PDB file of C-alpha atoms in Angstrom:
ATOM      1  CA  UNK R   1    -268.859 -50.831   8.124  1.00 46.00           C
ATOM      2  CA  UNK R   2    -266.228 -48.213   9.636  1.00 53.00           C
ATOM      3  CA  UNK R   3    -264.792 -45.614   8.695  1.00 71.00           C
ATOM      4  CA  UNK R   4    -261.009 -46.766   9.626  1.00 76.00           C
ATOM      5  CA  UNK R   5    -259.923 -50.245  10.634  1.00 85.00           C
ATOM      6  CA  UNK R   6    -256.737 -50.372  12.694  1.00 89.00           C
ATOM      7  CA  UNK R   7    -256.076 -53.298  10.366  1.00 90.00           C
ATOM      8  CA  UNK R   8    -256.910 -50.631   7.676  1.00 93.00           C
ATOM      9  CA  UNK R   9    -254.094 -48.183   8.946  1.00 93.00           C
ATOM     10  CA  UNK R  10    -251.293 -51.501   9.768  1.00 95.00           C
ATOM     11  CA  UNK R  11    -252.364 -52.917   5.943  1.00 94.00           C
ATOM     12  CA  UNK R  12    -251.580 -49.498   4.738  1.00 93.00           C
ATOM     13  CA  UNK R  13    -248.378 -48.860   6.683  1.00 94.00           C
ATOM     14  CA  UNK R  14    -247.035 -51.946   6.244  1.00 95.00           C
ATOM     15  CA  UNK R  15    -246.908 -53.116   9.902  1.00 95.00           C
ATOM     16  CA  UNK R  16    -247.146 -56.836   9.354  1.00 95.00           C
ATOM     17  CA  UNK R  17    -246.359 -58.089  13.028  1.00 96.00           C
ATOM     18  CA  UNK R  18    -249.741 -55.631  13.967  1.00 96.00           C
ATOM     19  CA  UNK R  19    -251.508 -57.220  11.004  1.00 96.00           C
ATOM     20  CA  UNK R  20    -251.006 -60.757  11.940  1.00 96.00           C
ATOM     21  CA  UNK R  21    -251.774 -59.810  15.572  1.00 96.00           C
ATOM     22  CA  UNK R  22    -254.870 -58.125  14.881  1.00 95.00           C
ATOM     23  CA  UNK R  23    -256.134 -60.952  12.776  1.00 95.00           C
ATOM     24  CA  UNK R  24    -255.179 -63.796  15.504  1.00 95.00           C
ATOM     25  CA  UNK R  25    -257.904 -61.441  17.484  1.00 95.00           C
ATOM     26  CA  UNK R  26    -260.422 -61.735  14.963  1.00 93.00           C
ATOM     27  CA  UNK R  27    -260.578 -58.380  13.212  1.00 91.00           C
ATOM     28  CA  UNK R  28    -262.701 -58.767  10.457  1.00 94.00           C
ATOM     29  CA  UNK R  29    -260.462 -59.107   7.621  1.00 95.00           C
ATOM     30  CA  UNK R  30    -263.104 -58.111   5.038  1.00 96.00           C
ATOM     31  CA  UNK R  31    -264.339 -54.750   7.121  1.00 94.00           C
ATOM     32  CA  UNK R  32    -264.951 -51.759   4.649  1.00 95.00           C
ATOM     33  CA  UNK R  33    -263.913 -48.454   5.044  1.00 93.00           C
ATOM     34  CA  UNK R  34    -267.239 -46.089   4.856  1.00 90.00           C
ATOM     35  CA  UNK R  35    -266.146 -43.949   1.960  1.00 90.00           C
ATOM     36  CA  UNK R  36    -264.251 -45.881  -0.406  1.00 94.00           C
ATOM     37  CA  UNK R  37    -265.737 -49.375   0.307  1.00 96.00           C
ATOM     38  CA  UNK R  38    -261.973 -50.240   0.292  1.00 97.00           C
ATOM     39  CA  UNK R  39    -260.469 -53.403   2.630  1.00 97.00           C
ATOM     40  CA  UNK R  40    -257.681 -54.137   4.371  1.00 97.00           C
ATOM     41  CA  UNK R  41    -256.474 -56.187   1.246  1.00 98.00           C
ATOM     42  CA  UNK R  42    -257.319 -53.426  -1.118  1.00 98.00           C
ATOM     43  CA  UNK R  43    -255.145 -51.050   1.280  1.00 97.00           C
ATOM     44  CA  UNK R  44    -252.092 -53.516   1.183  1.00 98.00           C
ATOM     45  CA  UNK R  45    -252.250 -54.423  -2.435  1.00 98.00           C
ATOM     46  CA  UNK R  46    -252.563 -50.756  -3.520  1.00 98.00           C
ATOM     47  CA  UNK R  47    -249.226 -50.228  -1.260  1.00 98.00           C
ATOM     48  CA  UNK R  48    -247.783 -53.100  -2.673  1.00 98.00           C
ATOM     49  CA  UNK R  49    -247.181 -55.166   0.604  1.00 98.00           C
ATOM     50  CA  UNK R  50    -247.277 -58.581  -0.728  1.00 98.00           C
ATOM     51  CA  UNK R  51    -246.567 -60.129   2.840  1.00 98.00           C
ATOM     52  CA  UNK R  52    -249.388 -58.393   4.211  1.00 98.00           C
ATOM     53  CA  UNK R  53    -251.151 -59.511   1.281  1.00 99.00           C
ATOM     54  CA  UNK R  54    -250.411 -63.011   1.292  1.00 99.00           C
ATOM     55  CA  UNK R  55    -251.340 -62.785   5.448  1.00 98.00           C
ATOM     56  CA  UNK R  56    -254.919 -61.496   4.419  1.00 98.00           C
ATOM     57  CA  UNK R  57    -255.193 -64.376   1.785  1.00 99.00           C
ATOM     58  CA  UNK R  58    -254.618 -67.081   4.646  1.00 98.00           C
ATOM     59  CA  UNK R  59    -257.079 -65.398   6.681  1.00 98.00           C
ATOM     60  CA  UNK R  60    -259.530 -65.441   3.690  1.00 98.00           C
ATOM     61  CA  UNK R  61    -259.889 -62.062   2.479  1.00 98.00           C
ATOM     62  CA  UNK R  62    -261.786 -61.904  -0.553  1.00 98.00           C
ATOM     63  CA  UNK R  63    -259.416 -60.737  -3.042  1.00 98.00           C
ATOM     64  CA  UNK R  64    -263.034 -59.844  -5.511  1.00 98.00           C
ATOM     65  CA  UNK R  65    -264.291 -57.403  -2.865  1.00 98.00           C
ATOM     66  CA  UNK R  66    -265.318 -54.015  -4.997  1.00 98.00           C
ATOM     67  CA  UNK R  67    -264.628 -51.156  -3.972  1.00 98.00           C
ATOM     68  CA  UNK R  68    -266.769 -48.106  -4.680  1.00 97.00           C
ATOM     69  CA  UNK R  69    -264.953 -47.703  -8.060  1.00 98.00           C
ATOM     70  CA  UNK R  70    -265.809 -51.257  -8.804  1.00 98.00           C
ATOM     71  CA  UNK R  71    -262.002 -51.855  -8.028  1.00 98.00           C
ATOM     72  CA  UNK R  72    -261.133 -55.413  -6.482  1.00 99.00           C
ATOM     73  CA  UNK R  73    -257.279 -55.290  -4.824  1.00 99.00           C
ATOM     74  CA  UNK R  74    -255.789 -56.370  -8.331  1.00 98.00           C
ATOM     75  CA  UNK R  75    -256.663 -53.247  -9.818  1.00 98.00           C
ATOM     76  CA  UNK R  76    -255.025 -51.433  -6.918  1.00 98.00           C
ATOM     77  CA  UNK R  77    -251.420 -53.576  -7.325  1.00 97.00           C
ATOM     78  CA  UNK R  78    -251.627 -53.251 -11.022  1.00 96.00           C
ATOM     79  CA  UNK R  79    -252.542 -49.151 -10.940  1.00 95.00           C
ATOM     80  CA  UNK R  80    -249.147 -48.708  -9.142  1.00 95.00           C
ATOM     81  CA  UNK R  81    -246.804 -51.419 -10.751  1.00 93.00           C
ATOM     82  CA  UNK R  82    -246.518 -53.827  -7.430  1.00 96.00           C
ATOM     83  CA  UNK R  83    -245.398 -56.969  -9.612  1.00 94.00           C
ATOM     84  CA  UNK R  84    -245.346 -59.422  -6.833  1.00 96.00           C
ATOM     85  CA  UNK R  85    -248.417 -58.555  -5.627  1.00 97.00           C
ATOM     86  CA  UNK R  86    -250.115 -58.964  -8.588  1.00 96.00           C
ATOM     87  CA  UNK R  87    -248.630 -62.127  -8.767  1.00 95.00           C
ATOM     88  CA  UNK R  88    -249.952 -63.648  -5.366  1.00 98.00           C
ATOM     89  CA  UNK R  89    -253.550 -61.799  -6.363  1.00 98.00           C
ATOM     90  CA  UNK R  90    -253.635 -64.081  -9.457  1.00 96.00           C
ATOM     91  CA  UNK R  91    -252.736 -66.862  -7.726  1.00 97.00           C
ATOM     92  CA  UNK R  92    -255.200 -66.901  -5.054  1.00 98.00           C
ATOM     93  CA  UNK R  93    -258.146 -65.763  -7.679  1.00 98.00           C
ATOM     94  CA  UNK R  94    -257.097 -66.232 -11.300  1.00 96.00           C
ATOM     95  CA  UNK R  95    -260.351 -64.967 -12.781  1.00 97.00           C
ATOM     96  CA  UNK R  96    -260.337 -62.190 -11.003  1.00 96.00           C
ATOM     97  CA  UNK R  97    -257.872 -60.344 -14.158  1.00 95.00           C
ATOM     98  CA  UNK R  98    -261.431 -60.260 -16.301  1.00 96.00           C
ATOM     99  CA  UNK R  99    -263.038 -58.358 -13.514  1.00 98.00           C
ATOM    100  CA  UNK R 100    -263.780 -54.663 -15.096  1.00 98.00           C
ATOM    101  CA  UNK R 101    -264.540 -51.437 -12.740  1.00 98.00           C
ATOM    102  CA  UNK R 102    -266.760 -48.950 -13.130  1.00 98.00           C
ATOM    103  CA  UNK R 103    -264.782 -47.263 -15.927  1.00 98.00           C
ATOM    104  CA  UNK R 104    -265.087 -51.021 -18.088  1.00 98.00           C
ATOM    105  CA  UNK R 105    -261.301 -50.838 -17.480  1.00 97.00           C
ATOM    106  CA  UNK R 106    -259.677 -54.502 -15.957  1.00 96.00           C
ATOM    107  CA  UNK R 107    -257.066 -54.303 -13.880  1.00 96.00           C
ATOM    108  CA  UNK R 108    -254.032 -55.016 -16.821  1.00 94.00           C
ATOM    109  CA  UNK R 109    -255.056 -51.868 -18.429  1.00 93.00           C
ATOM    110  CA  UNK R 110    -254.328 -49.874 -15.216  1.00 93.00           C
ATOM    111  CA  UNK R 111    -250.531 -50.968 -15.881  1.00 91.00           C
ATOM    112  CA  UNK R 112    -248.714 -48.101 -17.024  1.00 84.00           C
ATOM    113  CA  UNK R 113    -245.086 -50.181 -17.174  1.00 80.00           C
ATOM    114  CA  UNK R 114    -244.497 -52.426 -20.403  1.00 81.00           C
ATOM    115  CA  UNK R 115    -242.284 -54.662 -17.910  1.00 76.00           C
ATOM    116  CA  UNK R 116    -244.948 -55.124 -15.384  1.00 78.00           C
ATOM    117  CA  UNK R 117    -247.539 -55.364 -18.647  1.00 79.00           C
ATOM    118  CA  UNK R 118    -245.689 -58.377 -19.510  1.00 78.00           C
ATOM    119  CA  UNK R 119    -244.827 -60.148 -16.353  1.00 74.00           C
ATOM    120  CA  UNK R 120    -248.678 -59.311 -15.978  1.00 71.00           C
ATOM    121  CA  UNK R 121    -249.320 -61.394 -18.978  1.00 73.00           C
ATOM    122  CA  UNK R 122    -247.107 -64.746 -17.969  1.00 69.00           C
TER     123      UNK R 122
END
């Protein structure tokens, strides 16, 4: 566990050429911060960079990692509107929309957008 991955910070910023390059070294694509609990996919998703996202997939993130608010990266694409994010999250784990956080809340009722509601929906 760490407290800050550079594949933490490049998820975050959006530096996918740094992503892909740490992750051909072997960073550990599943590392958790110390604090939140949160991964490198949970930092991407929550920015809404759905390359970076999709990268993580292929290297097998676990897109059901909890963070310490019980929040798996959906809830984190979903809390901030990132509709094709949320899109390659279901894809790659499509039961992963029933998952509930600590609050009992699952990640569609983070959605504060009636569009993104319903594109969350098809």
């Amino acid at each position: 566990m760490a407290r800050c991955t550079l594949e933490h910070y490049a998820c975050r910023s959006g530096h996918h050429l740094t992503c892909k390059t740490l992750l051909a070294y072997h960073a550990d694509v599943n590392a958790t911060t110390q604090s939140s609990k949160a991964t490198p996919l949970h930092r991407a998703a929550y920015m809404g960079h759905s390359e970076i996202v999709s990268l993580l997939l292929d290297y097998k993130a676990d897109p059901t990692c909890l963070d310490c608010d019980g929040m798996i990266p959906l809830h984190k694409a979903a809390q901030n509107g990132h509709i094709e994010t949320i899109q390659i999250l279901l894809r790659a784990s499509p039961e992963s929309a029933d998952i509930k956080d600590n609050k009992s809340r699952k990640p569609i009722d983070l959605v504060q957008s009636q569009a993104v509601r319903t594109e969350f929906l098809h």
